[in-house]
């Protein structure tokens, strides 16, 4: 079974530039999560999807961050414009059903460096 | 509100010795508790979870964790550490009450197993 796939693995951009991250969850997983992990910290949720619907997006900085999950499968997280403080690892995770205490399966993450 | 604390930034143990990585939590209701491990340049991997029932939970790679409700703790343990266990370990909690489907992660504990 293929795991959660993320791309790119690394991205270096200058501040004020846009950037996008892509995630393909495990097949059949209805729930998809985007997390941000700062150095020395645990993951912090940005947004959760149930199929195509975005729920639990209160931590997403909506002035510069946007996300979509078309057709309830792949998802894209975008930052425009990026700021220095956005440097972090962006993790995508998926789980079968959020209402159950299922474990989440994480992708390898995208390490973003904003200069 | 839910929170989790990992009081140790780093744990050092000799190979073959038992190891313990500490985690305490705070929830208003009953908790779902999880442990994840993160190897360098890789996403988090699920180790084990506590939902209900037996307070001692067994997971992957010989790890186990003990749920202690009175002390609000969920310490991760292994009887005999391996050098390959060296990694970053994250405890996470989810409050059953209130319909939250989002786990809160601790800051992580770096486990270093010396040969």
Coordinates of N, CA and C in Angstrom, one line a residue:
Chain A
X1 N 0.9 -1.2 0.0 CA 0.0 0.0 0.0 C 0.9 1.2 0.0
X2 N 0.7 2.1 -1.0 CA 1.4 3.4 -1.0 C 1.1 4.3 0.1
X3 N 2.0 5.0 0.6 CA 1.8 5.9 1.7 C 1.4 7.3 1.2
X4 N 1.3 8.2 2.1 CA 1.0 9.6 1.7 C 2.2 10.2 0.9
X5 N 1.8 10.8 -0.2 CA 2.9 11.3 -1.1 C 2.8 12.8 -1.0
X6 N 3.9 13.5 -0.9 CA 4.0 14.9 -0.9 C 5.1 15.4 -1.8
X7 N 4.8 16.5 -2.5 CA 5.9 17.2 -3.3 C 5.7 18.7 -3.3
X8 N 6.8 19.4 -3.5 CA 8.1 18.9 -3.5 C 8.6 18.5 -2.1
X9 N 9.8 17.9 -1.9 CA 10.3 17.6 -0.6 C 11.0 18.9 0.0
X10 N 11.6 19.7 -0.8 CA 12.2 20.9 -0.4 C 11.9 22.0 -1.3
X11 N 11.8 23.2 -0.7 CA 11.5 24.4 -1.5 C 12.1 25.6 -0.8
X12 N 12.9 26.4 -1.7 CA 13.5 27.6 -1.2 C 13.0 28.7 -2.0
X13 N 12.4 29.7 -1.4 CA 11.9 30.9 -2.1 C 12.2 32.1 -1.4
X14 N 12.1 33.2 -2.1 CA 12.3 34.5 -1.5 C 11.0 35.0 -1.0
X15 N 11.1 35.8 0.1 CA 9.8 36.4 0.7 C 9.0 37.1 -0.4
X16 N 7.7 37.1 -0.2 CA 6.7 37.7 -1.1 C 6.4 36.9 -2.3
X17 N 7.2 35.8 -2.5 CA 6.9 34.9 -3.6 C 5.8 33.9 -3.2
X18 N 5.0 33.4 -4.2 CA 4.1 32.3 -3.9 C 4.7 31.0 -3.9
X19 N 4.0 30.0 -3.2 CA 4.5 28.7 -3.2 C 3.3 27.7 -3.0
X20 N 3.4 26.5 -3.6 CA 2.4 25.6 -3.4 C 2.9 24.2 -3.1
X21 N 2.2 23.5 -2.3 CA 2.5 22.1 -1.9 C 1.4 21.2 -2.3
X22 N 1.8 20.0 -2.7 CA 0.8 19.0 -3.1 C 0.9 17.8 -2.3
X23 N -0.3 17.2 -2.1 CA -0.4 16.0 -1.3 C -1.4 15.0 -1.9
X24 N -1.0 13.7 -1.9 CA -1.8 12.7 -2.4 C -2.0 11.7 -1.2
X25 N -3.2 11.6 -0.6 CA -3.3 10.7 0.6 C -3.4 9.3 0.2
X26 N -3.5 8.4 1.2 CA -3.6 7.0 1.0 C -5.0 6.8 0.4
X27 N -5.1 5.9 -0.5 CA -6.3 5.6 -1.2 C -7.4 5.1 -0.3
X28 N -8.5 5.8 -0.4 CA -9.7 5.4 0.5 C -9.8 6.2 1.8
X29 N -8.8 7.0 2.1 CA -8.8 7.8 3.3 C -9.6 9.1 3.0
X30 N -10.7 9.2 3.8 CA -11.6 10.3 3.5 C -11.1 11.7 4.1
X31 N -10.3 11.5 5.2 CA -9.9 12.7 5.9 C -8.5 13.1 5.6
X32 N -8.2 14.3 5.3 CA -6.9 14.8 5.0 C -6.6 16.0 5.9
X33 N -5.4 16.1 6.4 CA -4.9 17.1 7.3 C -3.7 17.8 6.7
X34 N -3.6 19.1 6.9 CA -2.4 19.8 6.6 C -1.9 20.4 8.0
X35 N -0.6 20.1 8.3 CA 0.0 20.6 9.5 C 1.2 21.4 9.1
X36 N 1.6 22.3 10.1 CA 2.9 23.0 10.0 C 3.7 22.6 11.2
X37 N 4.9 22.3 11.0 CA 5.8 21.9 12.1 C 7.0 22.8 12.1
X38 N 7.1 23.6 13.1 CA 8.2 24.5 13.2 C 9.3 23.8 13.9
X39 N 10.5 24.2 13.8 CA 11.7 23.6 14.3 C 11.6 23.4 15.8
X40 N 11.7 22.2 16.3 CA 11.6 22.0 17.7 C 10.2 21.9 18.3
X41 N 9.3 21.8 17.4 CA 7.9 21.8 17.9 C 7.1 20.6 17.3
X42 N 6.0 20.3 17.9 CA 5.1 19.3 17.3 C 4.3 19.9 16.2
X43 N 3.7 19.0 15.4 CA 2.8 19.5 14.3 C 1.6 20.3 14.8
X44 N 1.3 21.4 14.1 CA 0.1 22.2 14.4 C -0.8 22.2 13.2
X45 N -2.1 21.9 13.5 CA -3.0 21.7 12.4 C -3.3 23.1 11.7
X46 N -3.3 23.0 10.4 CA -3.7 24.2 9.6 C -5.2 24.0 9.1
X47 N -5.5 22.9 8.6 CA -6.8 22.6 8.0 C -7.0 21.1 7.9
X48 N -8.3 20.8 8.1 CA -8.7 19.4 7.9 C -9.8 19.3 6.9
X49 N -9.8 18.3 6.0 CA -10.8 18.1 5.0 C -11.5 16.8 5.3
X50 N -12.8 16.8 5.2 CA -13.6 15.6 5.2 C -14.1 15.5 3.7
X51 N -13.6 14.6 3.0 CA -13.8 14.5 1.6 C -13.5 15.8 0.9
X52 N -14.4 16.5 0.3 CA -14.1 17.7 -0.4 C -14.2 18.9 0.6
X53 N -14.9 18.7 1.7 CA -15.3 19.8 2.6 C -14.2 20.2 3.5
X54 N -13.8 21.5 3.6 CA -12.8 22.0 4.5 C -13.5 22.2 5.9
X55 N -13.0 21.6 6.9 CA -13.5 21.8 8.2 C -12.3 22.1 9.1
X56 N -12.5 22.6 10.3 CA -11.4 22.8 11.2 C -10.3 23.6 10.6
X57 N -10.7 24.8 10.0 CA -9.6 25.6 9.4 C -9.4 26.9 10.1
X58 N -9.7 26.9 11.4 CA -9.5 28.1 12.2 C -8.1 28.5 12.4
X59 N -7.2 27.6 12.2 CA -5.7 27.9 12.4 C -5.1 28.3 11.1
X60 N -5.8 28.3 10.0 CA -5.3 28.6 8.7 C -5.3 30.2 8.5
X61 N -4.1 30.8 8.3 CA -4.0 32.2 8.1 C -4.6 32.6 6.8
X62 N -5.8 32.9 6.8 CA -6.6 33.0 5.5 C -6.2 34.2 4.6
X63 N -5.5 35.1 5.2 CA -5.0 36.3 4.4 C -4.0 35.9 3.4
X64 N -3.2 34.8 3.7 CA -2.1 34.4 2.8 C -2.2 32.9 2.4
X65 N -2.8 32.1 3.2 CA -2.9 30.7 3.0 C -4.2 30.3 2.4
X66 N -4.2 29.3 1.4 CA -5.4 28.8 0.9 C -5.1 27.3 0.6
X67 N -6.2 26.5 0.6 CA -6.1 25.1 0.4 C -7.3 24.7 -0.4
X68 N -7.1 23.6 -1.1 CA -8.2 23.0 -1.8 C -8.0 21.5 -1.9
X69 N -9.1 20.8 -2.1 CA -9.1 19.3 -2.2 C -10.2 19.0 -3.2
X70 N -9.9 19.1 -4.4 CA -10.8 18.9 -5.5 C -11.0 17.4 -5.6
X71 N -12.3 17.0 -5.8 CA -12.7 15.6 -6.0 C -12.4 14.8 -4.7
X72 N -12.1 15.4 -3.6 CA -11.9 14.7 -2.4 C -10.7 13.7 -2.4
X73 N -9.7 14.0 -3.2 CA -8.5 13.1 -3.2 C -7.3 14.0 -2.9
X74 N -6.6 14.4 -4.0 CA -5.4 15.2 -3.8 C -5.8 16.6 -3.2
X75 N -4.7 17.1 -2.6 CA -4.9 18.5 -2.0 C -3.7 19.3 -2.3
X76 N -4.0 20.6 -2.4 CA -2.9 21.6 -2.6 C -3.0 22.7 -1.5
X77 N -1.9 23.0 -0.9 CA -1.8 24.1 0.0 C -1.0 25.2 -0.6
X78 N -1.5 26.4 -0.6 CA -0.8 27.5 -1.2 C -0.5 28.7 -0.2
X79 N 0.6 29.3 -0.4 CA 1.0 30.5 0.4 C 1.3 31.6 -0.6
X80 N 0.6 32.7 -0.4 CA 0.8 33.9 -1.3 C 0.4 35.2 -0.6
X81 N 1.4 36.0 -0.3 CA 2.8 35.9 -0.5 C 3.5 35.2 0.8
X82 N 4.6 34.6 0.5 CA 5.3 33.9 1.7 C 6.0 35.0 2.5
X83 N 6.1 34.7 3.8 CA 6.9 35.6 4.7 C 8.0 34.7 5.4
X84 N 8.9 35.4 5.9 CA 10.1 34.7 6.6 C 9.6 33.7 7.6
X85 N 8.6 34.1 8.4 CA 8.0 33.2 9.4 C 7.3 32.0 8.9
X86 N 7.1 31.9 7.6 CA 6.5 30.7 7.1 C 7.5 29.5 6.9
X87 N 8.8 29.8 7.1 CA 9.7 28.7 7.0 C 9.4 27.6 8.1
X88 N 9.2 26.4 7.6 CA 8.8 25.3 8.4 C 8.7 24.1 7.6
X89 N 8.3 23.0 8.2 CA 8.0 21.7 7.4 C 6.5 21.6 7.4
X90 N 5.9 21.4 6.2 CA 4.5 21.3 6.0 C 4.2 19.8 5.8
X91 N 3.4 19.3 6.7 CA 3.1 17.9 6.7 C 1.6 17.7 6.2
X92 N 1.5 16.7 5.4 CA 0.1 16.2 5.1 C -0.1 14.9 5.7
X93 N -1.3 14.6 6.2 CA -1.6 13.4 6.8 C -3.0 13.0 6.3
X94 N -3.3 11.7 6.4 CA -4.7 11.2 6.1 C -5.1 10.1 7.1
X95 N -6.4 10.0 7.2 CA -6.9 8.9 8.1 C -8.2 8.5 7.4
X96 N -8.6 7.3 7.9 CA -9.8 6.7 7.3 C -11.1 7.5 7.6
X97 N -11.3 7.7 8.8 CA -12.5 8.4 9.2 C -12.2 9.2 10.5
X98 N -12.4 10.5 10.5 CA -12.0 11.4 11.6 C -12.8 11.1 12.8
X99 N -14.0 10.6 12.6 CA -14.9 10.5 13.8 C -14.4 9.3 14.7
X100 N -13.6 8.4 14.1 CA -13.1 7.3 14.9 C -11.7 7.7 15.4
X101 N -11.2 7.1 16.5 CA -9.8 7.5 17.0 C -8.8 6.8 16.1
X102 N -8.8 7.0 14.8 CA -7.9 6.3 14.0 C -6.5 7.1 14.0
X103 N -5.5 6.3 13.8 CA -4.2 6.9 13.7 C -4.1 7.6 12.4
X104 N -3.3 8.6 12.3 CA -3.1 9.4 11.1 C -1.8 8.8 10.4
X105 N -1.8 8.9 9.1 CA -0.6 8.5 8.3 C 0.0 9.7 7.7
X106 N 1.2 10.0 8.0 CA 1.9 11.2 7.6 C 2.7 11.0 6.3
X107 N 2.8 12.0 5.5 CA 3.7 12.1 4.4 C 5.1 12.6 4.9
X108 N 6.1 12.6 4.1 CA 7.4 13.0 4.5 C 7.6 14.5 4.7
X109 N 6.6 15.2 4.3 CA 6.7 16.7 4.5 C 7.4 17.4 3.4
X110 N 7.1 18.7 3.3 CA 7.8 19.7 2.5 C 8.5 20.7 3.4
X111 N 9.8 20.7 3.2 CA 10.6 21.7 4.0 C 10.7 23.0 3.3
X112 N 10.0 24.0 3.8 CA 10.0 25.3 3.1 C 11.0 26.3 3.8
X113 N 11.9 26.9 3.0 CA 12.8 27.9 3.5 C 12.5 29.2 2.8
X114 N 12.1 30.3 3.5 CA 11.8 31.6 2.9 C 13.0 32.5 3.3
X115 N 13.6 33.0 2.2 CA 14.8 33.9 2.5 C 14.5 35.4 2.2
Chain B
X1 N -10.7 22.5 26.4 CA -9.4 22.6 25.8 C -8.6 21.3 26.1
X2 N -7.7 21.0 25.2 CA -6.8 19.9 25.4 C -5.4 20.3 25.2
X3 N -4.5 19.7 25.9 CA -3.1 20.0 25.8 C -2.3 18.7 26.2
X4 N -1.1 18.7 25.8 CA -0.2 17.6 26.1 C 1.2 18.2 26.4
X5 N 1.9 17.6 27.4 CA 3.2 18.1 27.7 C 4.2 16.9 27.7
X6 N 5.4 17.2 27.1 CA 6.5 16.2 27.1 C 7.6 17.0 27.9
X7 N 7.8 16.6 29.1 CA 8.7 17.4 30.0 C 10.2 17.3 29.6
X8 N 10.6 16.3 28.9 CA 12.0 16.2 28.6 C 12.2 16.4 27.1
X9 N 13.2 17.4 26.8 CA 13.5 17.6 25.4 C 14.3 16.4 24.9
X10 N 15.1 15.8 25.8 CA 16.0 14.7 25.3 C 16.1 13.6 26.4
X11 N 16.1 12.4 25.9 CA 16.3 11.3 26.8 C 17.5 10.5 26.3
X12 N 18.4 10.2 27.1 CA 19.6 9.4 26.7 C 19.6 8.1 27.5
X13 N 19.8 7.0 26.7 CA 19.8 5.7 27.4 C 20.8 4.8 26.6
X14 N 21.4 3.9 27.4 CA 22.3 2.9 26.8 C 21.6 1.8 26.1
X15 N 22.1 1.3 25.0 CA 21.5 0.1 24.3 C 21.4 -1.0 25.3
X16 N 20.2 -1.7 25.2 CA 19.9 -2.8 26.1 C 19.2 -2.4 27.4
X17 N 19.3 -1.1 27.7 CA 18.6 -0.7 29.0 C 17.1 -0.3 28.7
X18 N 16.3 -0.3 29.7 CA 14.9 0.1 29.5 C 14.8 1.6 29.3
X19 N 13.8 2.0 28.5 CA 13.7 3.4 28.2 C 12.2 3.9 28.6
X20 N 12.1 5.1 29.0 CA 10.8 5.7 29.2 C 10.8 7.1 28.7
X21 N 9.8 7.5 27.9 CA 9.6 8.8 27.4 C 8.3 9.3 28.0
X22 N 8.4 10.4 28.7 CA 7.2 10.9 29.5 C 6.2 11.7 28.7
X23 N 5.0 11.6 29.1 CA 3.9 12.4 28.5 C 2.8 12.6 29.5
X24 N 2.4 13.8 29.7 CA 1.2 14.1 30.5 C 0.2 14.9 29.7
X25 N -1.1 14.8 30.0 CA -2.1 15.4 29.2 C -3.1 16.1 30.0
X26 N -3.9 16.9 29.3 CA -5.0 17.6 30.0 C -6.2 17.7 29.0
X27 N -7.3 17.1 29.4 CA -8.5 17.2 28.6 C -9.7 17.4 29.6
X28 N -10.8 17.9 29.0 CA -12.0 18.1 29.9 C -12.8 16.8 30.0
X29 N -12.7 15.9 29.0 CA -13.4 14.6 29.1 C -12.4 13.5 29.2
X30 N -12.7 12.4 28.5 CA -11.8 11.3 28.4 C -10.9 11.4 27.2
X31 N -9.7 10.9 27.3 CA -8.8 11.1 26.2 C -8.6 10.0 25.2
X32 N -8.4 10.3 24.0 CA -7.7 9.3 23.1 C -6.2 9.8 23.1
X33 N -5.3 8.8 23.2 CA -3.9 9.1 23.3 C -3.1 8.4 22.3
X34 N -2.1 9.0 21.8 CA -1.3 8.5 20.7 C 0.2 8.7 20.9
X35 N 1.0 7.8 20.4 CA 2.4 8.1 20.3 C 2.8 7.9 18.8
X36 N 3.7 8.9 18.4 CA 4.2 8.8 17.0 C 5.7 8.9 17.1
X37 N 6.4 8.4 16.1 CA 7.9 8.5 16.0 C 8.2 9.2 14.7
X38 N 9.3 10.0 14.8 CA 9.7 10.7 13.6 C 11.2 10.5 13.4
X39 N 11.6 9.8 12.3 CA 13.0 9.7 11.9 C 13.4 10.8 11.1
X40 N 14.7 11.1 11.0 CA 15.2 12.3 10.3 C 14.7 12.3 8.8
X41 N 14.2 13.4 8.4 CA 13.7 13.7 7.0 C 12.6 12.8 6.6
X42 N 11.8 12.3 7.6 CA 10.6 11.5 7.3 C 9.4 12.0 8.1
X43 N 8.3 11.6 7.7 CA 7.1 12.0 8.4 C 6.9 11.2 9.7
X44 N 5.9 11.6 10.4 CA 5.6 10.9 11.7 C 5.0 9.5 11.4
X45 N 5.4 8.5 12.2 CA 4.8 7.2 12.0 C 4.1 6.8 13.3
X46 N 2.9 6.2 13.2 CA 2.1 5.8 14.3 C 2.8 4.7 15.0
X47 N 2.8 4.8 16.4 CA 3.4 3.7 17.2 C 2.3 2.9 17.9
X48 N 1.4 3.7 18.6 CA 0.4 3.0 19.4 C -0.7 4.0 19.8
X49 N -1.8 3.5 20.3 CA -2.9 4.4 20.8 C -3.6 3.8 21.9
X50 N -4.2 4.6 22.8 CA -5.1 4.2 23.8 C -6.4 4.8 23.6
X51 N -7.4 3.9 23.6 CA -8.8 4.4 23.4 C -9.6 4.1 24.7
X52 N -9.6 2.9 25.1 CA -10.3 2.4 26.3 C -9.8 1.0 26.6
X53 N -10.1 0.6 27.8 CA -9.8 -0.8 28.2 C -8.5 -0.9 28.9
X54 N -7.7 -1.9 28.6 CA -6.4 -2.2 29.3 C -5.5 -1.0 29.3
X55 N -5.0 -0.6 30.5 CA -4.2 0.6 30.6 C -2.8 0.4 30.0
X56 N -2.4 -0.8 29.8 CA -1.1 -1.1 29.1 C -1.4 -1.4 27.6
X57 N -0.8 -0.5 26.8 CA -1.1 -0.7 25.3 C 0.2 -1.1 24.7
X58 N 0.2 -2.1 23.8 CA 1.4 -2.5 23.1 C 1.3 -2.0 21.7
X59 N 2.5 -1.6 21.1 CA 2.5 -1.1 19.8 C 3.6 -1.6 19.0
X60 N 4.0 -0.9 18.0 CA 5.0 -1.3 17.0 C 6.4 -1.3 17.6
X61 N 7.3 -2.1 17.0 CA 8.7 -2.1 17.4 C 9.0 -2.4 18.8
X62 N 8.1 -3.1 19.5 CA 8.3 -3.5 20.9 C 8.0 -2.4 21.9
X63 N 7.4 -1.3 21.4 CA 7.1 -0.2 22.4 C 5.7 -0.5 23.0
X64 N 5.6 0.0 24.2 CA 4.3 0.0 24.9 C 4.1 1.3 25.7
X65 N 2.9 1.6 26.1 CA 2.6 2.8 26.9 C 1.6 2.4 27.9
X66 N 1.7 3.1 29.1 CA 0.8 2.9 30.2 C 0.0 4.1 30.4
X67 N -1.3 3.9 30.3 CA -2.3 5.0 30.6 C -2.5 5.0 32.1
X68 N -2.3 6.2 32.7 CA -2.6 6.4 34.1 C -3.5 7.6 34.3
X69 N -4.8 7.3 34.6 CA -5.8 8.3 34.6 C -5.6 9.3 35.8
X70 N -5.2 8.7 36.9 CA -5.1 9.6 38.1 C -3.9 10.5 38.0
X71 N -2.9 10.1 37.3 CA -1.7 11.0 37.0 C -1.8 11.7 35.7
X72 N -2.8 11.5 35.0 CA -3.0 12.0 33.6 C -1.7 11.9 32.8
X73 N -1.2 10.6 32.8 CA 0.0 10.4 32.1 C -0.1 9.2 31.1
X74 N 0.7 9.2 30.1 CA 0.8 8.2 29.1 C 2.2 8.0 28.6
X75 N 3.0 7.4 29.5 CA 4.4 7.3 29.2 C 4.7 6.2 28.3
X76 N 5.7 6.4 27.4 CA 6.1 5.4 26.4 C 7.3 4.6 27.0
X77 N 7.2 3.3 26.8 CA 8.3 2.5 27.4 C 8.7 1.4 26.4
X78 N 9.9 0.9 26.7 CA 10.5 -0.2 26.0 C 11.4 -0.9 26.9
X79 N 11.3 -2.3 27.0 CA 12.2 -3.0 28.0 C 13.7 -2.9 27.7
X80 N 14.0 -2.9 26.4 CA 15.4 -3.0 26.0 C 15.6 -2.1 24.7
X81 N 16.3 -1.0 24.9 CA 16.5 0.0 23.8 C 17.5 -0.5 22.8
X82 N 17.2 -0.1 21.5 CA 18.1 -0.4 20.4 C 18.6 1.0 19.9
X83 N 19.8 0.9 19.3 CA 20.4 2.2 18.7 C 19.4 2.7 17.7
X84 N 18.8 1.8 16.9 CA 17.8 2.2 15.9 C 16.6 2.9 16.4
X85 N 16.4 2.8 17.7 CA 15.2 3.5 18.3 C 15.5 5.0 18.4
X86 N 16.7 5.5 18.2 CA 17.0 6.9 18.3 C 16.2 7.7 17.2
X87 N 15.4 8.6 17.7 CA 14.5 9.3 16.9 C 13.8 10.4 17.8
X88 N 12.8 11.1 17.1 CA 12.0 12.1 17.8 C 10.6 11.5 18.1
X89 N 10.2 11.5 19.3 CA 8.9 10.9 19.7 C 7.9 12.0 20.1
X90 N 6.7 11.8 19.6 CA 5.6 12.8 19.9 C 4.4 12.1 20.5
X91 N 4.0 12.7 21.6 CA 2.7 12.3 22.2 C 1.6 13.2 21.7
X92 N 0.4 12.6 21.6 CA -0.7 13.4 21.1 C -2.0 13.0 21.8
X93 N -2.9 14.0 22.1 CA -4.1 13.7 22.8 C -5.3 14.3 22.0
X94 N -6.4 13.6 22.1 CA -7.6 14.1 21.5 C -8.7 13.9 22.5
X95 N -9.5 14.9 22.8 CA -10.6 14.9 23.8 C -11.8 14.2 23.1
X96 N -12.3 13.2 23.8 CA -13.5 12.5 23.2 C -14.7 13.4 23.3
X97 N -14.8 14.1 24.4 CA -16.0 15.0 24.6 C -15.8 16.3 23.7
X98 N -16.8 16.8 23.3 CA -16.8 18.0 22.5 C -16.6 17.9 21.0
X99 N -16.5 16.6 20.6 CA -16.5 16.4 19.1 C -15.3 16.8 18.4
X100 N -14.2 17.0 19.2 CA -12.9 17.4 18.5 C -12.3 16.2 17.8
X101 N -12.0 16.4 16.5 CA -11.4 15.3 15.8 C -9.9 15.7 15.5
X102 N -9.4 16.7 16.2 CA -8.0 17.1 16.0 C -7.2 16.8 17.2
X103 N -6.1 16.0 17.0 CA -5.2 15.8 18.1 C -4.3 17.0 18.3
X104 N -3.9 17.2 19.6 CA -2.9 18.1 19.9 C -1.6 17.4 20.2
X105 N -0.5 17.8 19.6 CA 0.8 17.2 19.7 C 1.6 17.9 20.7
X106 N 2.5 17.1 21.4 CA 3.5 17.7 22.3 C 4.6 18.2 21.4
X107 N 5.6 18.8 22.1 CA 6.8 19.4 21.4 C 7.8 18.3 20.9
X108 N 7.6 17.1 21.4 CA 8.5 16.1 21.0 C 9.7 15.9 22.0
X109 N 10.1 14.6 22.1 CA 11.3 14.2 22.9 C 12.3 13.5 22.0
X110 N 13.5 14.0 22.0 CA 14.6 13.3 21.3 C 15.1 12.2 22.1
X111 N 15.0 11.0 21.6 CA 15.6 9.8 22.2 C 16.9 9.5 21.6
X112 N 17.9 9.4 22.4 CA 19.2 9.0 21.9 C 19.7 7.7 22.6
X113 N 19.9 6.7 21.9 CA 20.3 5.4 22.4 C 21.8 5.2 22.1
X114 N 22.6 5.1 23.1 CA 24.0 5.0 22.9 C 24.5 3.5 22.8
X115 N 25.4 3.2 21.9 CA 25.8 1.8 21.7 C 26.5 1.3 23.0

